[in-house]
Amino acid sequence: MTIIQAGQSRSFSVDALDDLSAMKSDPSTLVFLGTQAGASYQQWLQAESSQHGDLTLILIELDLECLGQYTGESQGLEGSKVLGFARYLIGQKPTALVELVRQPGSCEQAIAKARDCFETLGLKIAICADRPGRIVDRLIRPYLNAALRRLDEGLASAKDLDATLRMGLGYPHGPIALLDQMGLADHAKRSSHLAQALGDVDFIPARRAQVALEREKQSDVSKTQS
């Protein structure tokens, strides 16, 4: 396995990269990590296209964007041995969940190999279509926005909202407590990105999240000026 790092990885810490490196005995897998992983793949493809045929799996780390942004799309038939992946985080803490992103014509052998690679590291895999935000963010962001709006409306206190979801539905965390772990400002950024990408009003960040984001921006400006 060859790892090309382009910026800081959201999925793997520096220490965790040792786990990936332990699988270097497989020279037919190439992994692009970091905030610029997709752009790095495109640059590699232009410079090293002749080596593409020797590989059986190429993985590109994603954030909220689509894999097709880097691989291209063609009449709903796109797909190859290039797959995307994103490890789900709660705040800055990576969870065991990895969303593996496939396109309509993705190679089944590559998907099976990617699953094996991540499961070897003790991670859990969910296969998802190439859509903005994928599974978790598409499901949870409207839910969190709704909870914040109910809090603004005075439906119940934050404590009672959380307790109701935990005791009534068996959720391990209520929405407000979960947002405390994730960070309101980060929620606002991610939800806003999806609102723009999908045109769905349910993703528009709730007021409290927008306020938190503005406070973060003001703090960043103050730090720059000091």
PDB file of C-alpha atoms in Angstrom:
ATOM      1  CA  MET A   1       0.000   0.000   0.000  1.00  0.00           C
ATOM      2  CA  THR A   2       1.237   3.459  -0.905  1.00  0.00           C
ATOM      3  CA  ILE A   3      -0.039   6.450   1.087  1.00  0.00           C
ATOM      4  CA  ILE A   4       0.092   9.939  -0.392  1.00  0.00           C
ATOM      5  CA  GLN A   5      -0.716  12.588   2.193  1.00  0.00           C
ATOM      6  CA  ALA A   6      -1.897  15.997   1.037  1.00  0.00           C
ATOM      7  CA  GLY A   7      -2.843  18.050   4.079  1.00  0.00           C
ATOM      8  CA  GLN A   8      -4.109  16.896   7.454  1.00  0.00           C
ATOM      9  CA  SER A   9      -6.276  13.790   7.433  1.00  0.00           C
ATOM     10  CA  ARG A  10      -9.689  13.961   9.135  1.00  0.00           C
ATOM     11  CA  SER A  11      -9.869  10.174   9.270  1.00  0.00           C
ATOM     12  CA  PHE A  12      -6.490   9.162  10.656  1.00  0.00           C
ATOM     13  CA  SER A  13      -4.196  10.796  13.190  1.00  0.00           C
ATOM     14  CA  VAL A  14      -0.438  10.688  12.737  1.00  0.00           C
ATOM     15  CA  ASP A  15      -0.247   7.717  15.114  1.00  0.00           C
ATOM     16  CA  ALA A  16      -3.017   5.867  13.296  1.00  0.00           C
ATOM     17  CA  LEU A  17      -1.133   6.164  10.010  1.00  0.00           C
ATOM     18  CA  ASP A  18       1.175   3.463  11.364  1.00  0.00           C
ATOM     19  CA  ASP A  19      -1.785   1.074  11.194  1.00  0.00           C
ATOM     20  CA  LEU A  20      -2.291   1.858   7.528  1.00  0.00           C
ATOM     21  CA  SER A  21       1.400   1.627   6.837  1.00  0.00           C
ATOM     22  CA  ALA A  22       1.391  -1.886   8.260  1.00  0.00           C
ATOM     23  CA  MET A  23      -0.475  -2.946   5.121  1.00  0.00           C
ATOM     24  CA  LYS A  24       2.265  -1.711   2.789  1.00  0.00           C
ATOM     25  CA  SER A  25       2.954  -5.281   1.720  1.00  0.00           C
ATOM     26  CA  ASP A  26       0.176  -4.808  -0.852  1.00  0.00           C
ATOM     27  CA  PRO A  27       1.668  -2.653  -3.649  1.00  0.00           C
ATOM     28  CA  SER A  28      -1.582  -2.628  -5.646  1.00  0.00           C
ATOM     29  CA  THR A  29      -3.408  -0.229  -3.278  1.00  0.00           C
ATOM     30  CA  LEU A  30      -2.955   3.547  -3.327  1.00  0.00           C
ATOM     31  CA  VAL A  31      -4.473   5.838  -0.681  1.00  0.00           C
ATOM     32  CA  PHE A  32      -4.768   9.632  -0.864  1.00  0.00           C
ATOM     33  CA  LEU A  33      -5.228  11.282   2.540  1.00  0.00           C
ATOM     34  CA  GLY A  34      -5.780  14.823   3.731  1.00  0.00           C
ATOM     35  CA  THR A  35      -7.747  17.953   2.951  1.00  0.00           C
ATOM     36  CA  GLN A  36      -6.296  18.070  -0.569  1.00  0.00           C
ATOM     37  CA  ALA A  37      -6.576  14.330  -1.255  1.00  0.00           C
ATOM     38  CA  GLY A  38      -8.802  14.730  -4.311  1.00  0.00           C
ATOM     39  CA  ALA A  39      -6.628  17.396  -5.907  1.00  0.00           C
ATOM     40  CA  SER A  40      -3.564  15.281  -5.167  1.00  0.00           C
ATOM     41  CA  TYR A  41      -5.180  12.324  -6.953  1.00  0.00           C
ATOM     42  CA  GLN A  42      -5.851  14.460 -10.029  1.00  0.00           C
ATOM     43  CA  GLN A  43      -2.242  15.648 -10.095  1.00  0.00           C
ATOM     44  CA  TRP A  44      -0.994  12.075  -9.701  1.00  0.00           C
ATOM     45  CA  LEU A  45      -3.271  10.897 -12.495  1.00  0.00           C
ATOM     46  CA  GLN A  46      -1.831  13.442 -14.906  1.00  0.00           C
ATOM     47  CA  ALA A  47       1.760  12.598 -14.001  1.00  0.00           C
ATOM     48  CA  GLU A  48       1.534   8.834 -13.406  1.00  0.00           C
ATOM     49  CA  SER A  49      -1.360   7.634 -15.557  1.00  0.00           C
ATOM     50  CA  SER A  50       0.761   4.781 -16.928  1.00  0.00           C
ATOM     51  CA  GLN A  51       0.858   3.225 -13.419  1.00  0.00           C
ATOM     52  CA  HIS A  52      -2.915   3.225 -13.054  1.00  0.00           C
ATOM     53  CA  GLY A  53      -3.264  -0.220 -14.608  1.00  0.00           C
ATOM     54  CA  ASP A  54      -1.025  -1.854 -12.001  1.00  0.00           C
ATOM     55  CA  LEU A  55      -3.369  -0.892  -9.165  1.00  0.00           C
ATOM     56  CA  THR A  56      -6.463  -2.764  -7.997  1.00  0.00           C
ATOM     57  CA  LEU A  57      -7.720  -0.146  -5.523  1.00  0.00           C
ATOM     58  CA  ILE A  58      -7.372   3.621  -5.194  1.00  0.00           C
ATOM     59  CA  LEU A  59      -8.913   5.344  -2.159  1.00  0.00           C
ATOM     60  CA  ILE A  60      -9.512   9.089  -1.874  1.00  0.00           C
ATOM     61  CA  GLU A  61     -10.352  10.645   1.493  1.00  0.00           C
ATOM     62  CA  LEU A  62     -13.416  12.896   1.238  1.00  0.00           C
ATOM     63  CA  ASP A  63     -15.088  15.445   3.463  1.00  0.00           C
ATOM     64  CA  LEU A  64     -18.608  16.415   2.341  1.00  0.00           C
ATOM     65  CA  GLU A  65     -17.881  16.611  -1.384  1.00  0.00           C
ATOM     66  CA  CYS A  66     -18.684  14.059  -4.087  1.00  0.00           C
ATOM     67  CA  LEU A  67     -16.109  11.617  -5.416  1.00  0.00           C
ATOM     68  CA  GLY A  68     -17.181  12.555  -8.937  1.00  0.00           C
ATOM     69  CA  GLN A  69     -15.628  15.966  -8.385  1.00  0.00           C
ATOM     70  CA  TYR A  70     -12.272  14.243  -8.865  1.00  0.00           C
ATOM     71  CA  THR A  71     -13.078  11.205 -11.014  1.00  0.00           C
ATOM     72  CA  GLY A  72     -15.687  12.701 -13.324  1.00  0.00           C
ATOM     73  CA  GLU A  73     -19.202  11.532 -14.138  1.00  0.00           C
ATOM     74  CA  SER A  74     -20.660  10.037 -17.324  1.00  0.00           C
ATOM     75  CA  GLN A  75     -24.406   9.513 -17.857  1.00  0.00           C
ATOM     76  CA  GLY A  76     -24.842   7.612 -14.601  1.00  0.00           C
ATOM     77  CA  LEU A  77     -22.416   4.886 -15.645  1.00  0.00           C
ATOM     78  CA  GLU A  78     -19.299   6.278 -13.975  1.00  0.00           C
ATOM     79  CA  GLY A  79     -17.171   4.152 -11.730  1.00  0.00           C
ATOM     80  CA  SER A  80     -13.866   2.322 -11.601  1.00  0.00           C
ATOM     81  CA  LYS A  81     -11.432   0.983  -9.001  1.00  0.00           C
ATOM     82  CA  VAL A  82     -11.269   4.503  -7.519  1.00  0.00           C
ATOM     83  CA  LEU A  83     -13.416   4.829  -4.384  1.00  0.00           C
ATOM     84  CA  GLY A  84     -13.941   7.571  -1.835  1.00  0.00           C
ATOM     85  CA  PHE A  85     -14.116   7.239   1.931  1.00  0.00           C
ATOM     86  CA  ALA A  86     -14.868   9.407   4.932  1.00  0.00           C
ATOM     87  CA  ARG A  87     -14.538   8.460   8.576  1.00  0.00           C
ATOM     88  CA  TYR A  88     -17.306   9.858  10.714  1.00  0.00           C
ATOM     89  CA  LEU A  89     -16.215  12.216  13.501  1.00  0.00           C
ATOM     90  CA  ILE A  90     -17.961  13.433  16.635  1.00  0.00           C
ATOM     91  CA  GLY A  91     -16.302  16.757  17.168  1.00  0.00           C
ATOM     92  CA  GLN A  92     -12.641  16.027  16.517  1.00  0.00           C
ATOM     93  CA  LYS A  93     -12.834  12.406  17.648  1.00  0.00           C
ATOM     94  CA  PRO A  94     -12.922   9.756  14.894  1.00  0.00           C
ATOM     95  CA  THR A  95     -15.485   7.004  15.364  1.00  0.00           C
ATOM     96  CA  ALA A  96     -15.254   3.423  14.100  1.00  0.00           C
ATOM     97  CA  LEU A  97     -17.562   4.200  11.159  1.00  0.00           C
ATOM     98  CA  VAL A  98     -16.140   4.636   7.658  1.00  0.00           C
ATOM     99  CA  GLU A  99     -18.503   5.566   4.840  1.00  0.00           C
ATOM    100  CA  LEU A 100     -17.183   3.991   1.639  1.00  0.00           C
ATOM    101  CA  VAL A 101     -18.291   5.962  -1.408  1.00  0.00           C
ATOM    102  CA  ARG A 102     -19.047   4.147  -4.637  1.00  0.00           C
ATOM    103  CA  GLN A 103     -20.241   5.339  -8.039  1.00  0.00           C
ATOM    104  CA  PRO A 104     -22.816   3.446 -10.164  1.00  0.00           C
ATOM    105  CA  GLY A 105     -20.198   1.442 -12.065  1.00  0.00           C
ATOM    106  CA  SER A 106     -17.610   1.010  -9.313  1.00  0.00           C
ATOM    107  CA  CYS A 107     -15.607  -2.209  -9.434  1.00  0.00           C
ATOM    108  CA  GLU A 108     -17.067  -4.773  -7.018  1.00  0.00           C
ATOM    109  CA  GLN A 109     -13.625  -6.291  -6.449  1.00  0.00           C
ATOM    110  CA  ALA A 110     -12.292  -2.880  -5.405  1.00  0.00           C
ATOM    111  CA  ILE A 111     -15.210  -2.412  -3.009  1.00  0.00           C
ATOM    112  CA  ALA A 112     -14.584  -5.810  -1.420  1.00  0.00           C
ATOM    113  CA  LYS A 113     -10.881  -5.070  -1.087  1.00  0.00           C
ATOM    114  CA  ALA A 114     -11.518  -1.657   0.486  1.00  0.00           C
ATOM    115  CA  ARG A 115     -13.904  -3.235   2.971  1.00  0.00           C
ATOM    116  CA  ASP A 116     -11.271  -5.796   3.936  1.00  0.00           C
ATOM    117  CA  CYS A 117      -8.616  -3.077   4.375  1.00  0.00           C
ATOM    118  CA  PHE A 118     -10.721  -1.021   6.773  1.00  0.00           C
ATOM    119  CA  GLU A 119     -12.120  -4.010   8.651  1.00  0.00           C
ATOM    120  CA  THR A 120      -8.551  -5.204   9.236  1.00  0.00           C
ATOM    121  CA  LEU A 121      -8.105  -1.967  11.205  1.00  0.00           C
ATOM    122  CA  GLY A 122     -11.184  -2.738  13.305  1.00  0.00           C
ATOM    123  CA  LEU A 123     -13.390  -0.203  11.517  1.00  0.00           C
ATOM    124  CA  LYS A 124     -17.024  -0.619  10.476  1.00  0.00           C
ATOM    125  CA  ILE A 125     -18.041  -0.006   6.865  1.00  0.00           C
ATOM    126  CA  ALA A 126     -21.188   1.512   5.363  1.00  0.00           C
ATOM    127  CA  ILE A 127     -21.426   1.596   1.566  1.00  0.00           C
ATOM    128  CA  CYS A 128     -23.047   4.721   0.179  1.00  0.00           C
ATOM    129  CA  ALA A 129     -23.787   6.335  -3.161  1.00  0.00           C
ATOM    130  CA  ASP A 130     -21.804   9.346  -4.311  1.00  0.00           C
ATOM    131  CA  ARG A 131     -23.951  12.126  -2.870  1.00  0.00           C
ATOM    132  CA  PRO A 132     -23.006  15.281  -0.932  1.00  0.00           C
ATOM    133  CA  GLY A 133     -22.739  14.540   2.777  1.00  0.00           C
ATOM    134  CA  ARG A 134     -23.360  10.816   2.352  1.00  0.00           C
ATOM    135  CA  ILE A 135     -25.382   8.964   4.998  1.00  0.00           C
ATOM    136  CA  VAL A 136     -24.714  10.359   8.476  1.00  0.00           C
ATOM    137  CA  ASP A 137     -24.614  14.072   7.706  1.00  0.00           C
ATOM    138  CA  ARG A 138     -27.625  13.816   5.393  1.00  0.00           C
ATOM    139  CA  LEU A 139     -29.626  12.240   8.208  1.00  0.00           C
ATOM    140  CA  ILE A 140     -28.384  14.026  11.282  1.00  0.00           C
ATOM    141  CA  ARG A 141     -28.041  17.679  10.235  1.00  0.00           C
ATOM    142  CA  PRO A 142     -31.793  18.308   9.706  1.00  0.00           C
ATOM    143  CA  TYR A 143     -32.500  16.481  12.992  1.00  0.00           C
ATOM    144  CA  LEU A 144     -30.059  18.682  14.903  1.00  0.00           C
ATOM    145  CA  ASN A 145     -31.405  21.848  13.277  1.00  0.00           C
ATOM    146  CA  ALA A 146     -34.946  20.819  14.226  1.00  0.00           C
ATOM    147  CA  ALA A 147     -33.901  20.269  17.841  1.00  0.00           C
ATOM    148  CA  LEU A 148     -32.257  23.702  18.002  1.00  0.00           C
ATOM    149  CA  ARG A 149     -35.361  25.337  16.552  1.00  0.00           C
ATOM    150  CA  ARG A 150     -37.588  23.617  19.118  1.00  0.00           C
ATOM    151  CA  LEU A 151     -35.229  24.916  21.818  1.00  0.00           C
ATOM    152  CA  ASP A 152     -35.592  28.451  20.419  1.00  0.00           C
ATOM    153  CA  GLU A 153     -39.383  28.068  20.383  1.00  0.00           C
ATOM    154  CA  GLY A 154     -39.347  27.172  24.080  1.00  0.00           C
ATOM    155  CA  LEU A 155     -40.862  23.727  23.557  1.00  0.00           C
ATOM    156  CA  ALA A 156     -38.689  22.408  26.385  1.00  0.00           C
ATOM    157  CA  SER A 157     -35.352  23.015  28.067  1.00  0.00           C
ATOM    158  CA  ALA A 158     -32.208  21.543  26.553  1.00  0.00           C
ATOM    159  CA  LYS A 159     -32.086  19.065  29.435  1.00  0.00           C
ATOM    160  CA  ASP A 160     -35.660  17.902  28.868  1.00  0.00           C
ATOM    161  CA  LEU A 161     -35.270  17.694  25.092  1.00  0.00           C
ATOM    162  CA  ASP A 162     -32.275  15.413  25.543  1.00  0.00           C
ATOM    163  CA  ALA A 163     -33.924  13.340  28.268  1.00  0.00           C
ATOM    164  CA  THR A 164     -37.013  12.801  26.134  1.00  0.00           C
ATOM    165  CA  LEU A 165     -35.013  11.410  23.213  1.00  0.00           C
ATOM    166  CA  ARG A 166     -32.869   9.254  25.491  1.00  0.00           C
ATOM    167  CA  MET A 167     -35.674   7.794  27.586  1.00  0.00           C
ATOM    168  CA  GLY A 168     -38.412   7.790  24.952  1.00  0.00           C
ATOM    169  CA  LEU A 169     -36.451   6.475  21.978  1.00  0.00           C
ATOM    170  CA  GLY A 170     -33.404   4.947  23.614  1.00  0.00           C
ATOM    171  CA  TYR A 171     -30.897   7.301  21.981  1.00  0.00           C
ATOM    172  CA  PRO A 172     -27.488   7.230  23.712  1.00  0.00           C
ATOM    173  CA  HIS A 173     -27.274  11.041  23.501  1.00  0.00           C
ATOM    174  CA  GLY A 174     -29.859  13.744  23.127  1.00  0.00           C
ATOM    175  CA  PRO A 175     -29.456  16.238  20.250  1.00  0.00           C
ATOM    176  CA  ILE A 176     -28.265  19.168  22.339  1.00  0.00           C
ATOM    177  CA  ALA A 177     -25.690  17.074  24.195  1.00  0.00           C
ATOM    178  CA  LEU A 178     -24.526  15.693  20.852  1.00  0.00           C
ATOM    179  CA  LEU A 179     -24.136  19.218  19.486  1.00  0.00           C
ATOM    180  CA  ASP A 180     -22.057  20.113  22.535  1.00  0.00           C
ATOM    181  CA  GLN A 181     -19.668  17.320  21.538  1.00  0.00           C
ATOM    182  CA  MET A 182     -19.666  18.230  17.849  1.00  0.00           C
ATOM    183  CA  GLY A 183     -19.446  21.983  18.269  1.00  0.00           C
ATOM    184  CA  LEU A 184     -22.217  24.340  17.186  1.00  0.00           C
ATOM    185  CA  ALA A 185     -19.955  26.292  14.836  1.00  0.00           C
ATOM    186  CA  ASP A 186     -18.792  23.125  13.072  1.00  0.00           C
ATOM    187  CA  HIS A 187     -22.409  22.012  12.739  1.00  0.00           C
ATOM    188  CA  ALA A 188     -23.249  25.368  11.156  1.00  0.00           C
ATOM    189  CA  LYS A 189     -20.443  25.006   8.596  1.00  0.00           C
ATOM    190  CA  ARG A 190     -21.361  21.481   7.583  1.00  0.00           C
ATOM    191  CA  SER A 191     -25.094  22.061   7.553  1.00  0.00           C
ATOM    192  CA  SER A 192     -24.678  25.255   5.517  1.00  0.00           C
ATOM    193  CA  HIS A 193     -22.515  23.415   2.983  1.00  0.00           C
ATOM    194  CA  LEU A 194     -25.237  20.817   2.483  1.00  0.00           C
ATOM    195  CA  ALA A 195     -27.977  23.445   2.299  1.00  0.00           C
ATOM    196  CA  GLN A 196     -26.122  25.063  -0.590  1.00  0.00           C
ATOM    197  CA  ALA A 197     -25.321  21.750  -2.299  1.00  0.00           C
ATOM    198  CA  LEU A 198     -28.796  20.253  -1.961  1.00  0.00           C
ATOM    199  CA  GLY A 199     -31.076  23.303  -1.924  1.00  0.00           C
ATOM    200  CA  ASP A 200     -32.989  21.848   1.037  1.00  0.00           C
ATOM    201  CA  VAL A 201     -34.158  24.326   3.680  1.00  0.00           C
ATOM    202  CA  ASP A 202     -33.943  21.672   6.409  1.00  0.00           C
ATOM    203  CA  PHE A 203     -30.148  21.982   6.188  1.00  0.00           C
ATOM    204  CA  ILE A 204     -30.092  25.739   6.769  1.00  0.00           C
ATOM    205  CA  PRO A 205     -28.331  26.118  10.143  1.00  0.00           C
ATOM    206  CA  ALA A 206     -30.601  27.000  13.037  1.00  0.00           C
ATOM    207  CA  ARG A 207     -30.155  30.383  14.686  1.00  0.00           C
ATOM    208  CA  ARG A 208     -28.052  29.167  17.610  1.00  0.00           C
ATOM    209  CA  ALA A 209     -25.628  27.449  15.245  1.00  0.00           C
ATOM    210  CA  GLN A 210     -25.326  30.576  13.102  1.00  0.00           C
ATOM    211  CA  VAL A 211     -24.624  32.673  16.196  1.00  0.00           C
ATOM    212  CA  ALA A 212     -21.918  30.228  17.303  1.00  0.00           C
ATOM    213  CA  LEU A 213     -20.280  30.425  13.879  1.00  0.00           C
ATOM    214  CA  GLU A 214     -20.278  34.224  13.925  1.00  0.00           C
ATOM    215  CA  ARG A 215     -18.726  34.199  17.403  1.00  0.00           C
ATOM    216  CA  GLU A 216     -16.011  31.860  16.135  1.00  0.00           C
ATOM    217  CA  LYS A 217     -15.306  34.171  13.203  1.00  0.00           C
ATOM    218  CA  GLN A 218     -15.086  37.177  15.528  1.00  0.00           C
ATOM    219  CA  SER A 219     -12.713  35.276  17.798  1.00  0.00           C
ATOM    220  CA  ASP A 220     -10.509  34.357  14.834  1.00  0.00           C
ATOM    221  CA  VAL A 221     -10.370  38.013  13.746  1.00  0.00           C
ATOM    222  CA  SER A 222      -9.436  39.113  17.269  1.00  0.00           C
ATOM    223  CA  LYS A 223      -6.641  36.551  17.415  1.00  0.00           C
ATOM    224  CA  THR A 224      -5.314  37.736  14.054  1.00  0.00           C
ATOM    225  CA  GLN A 225      -5.316  41.367  15.137  1.00  0.00           C
ATOM    226  CA  SER A 226      -3.674  40.749  18.529  1.00  0.00           C
TER     227      SER A 226
END
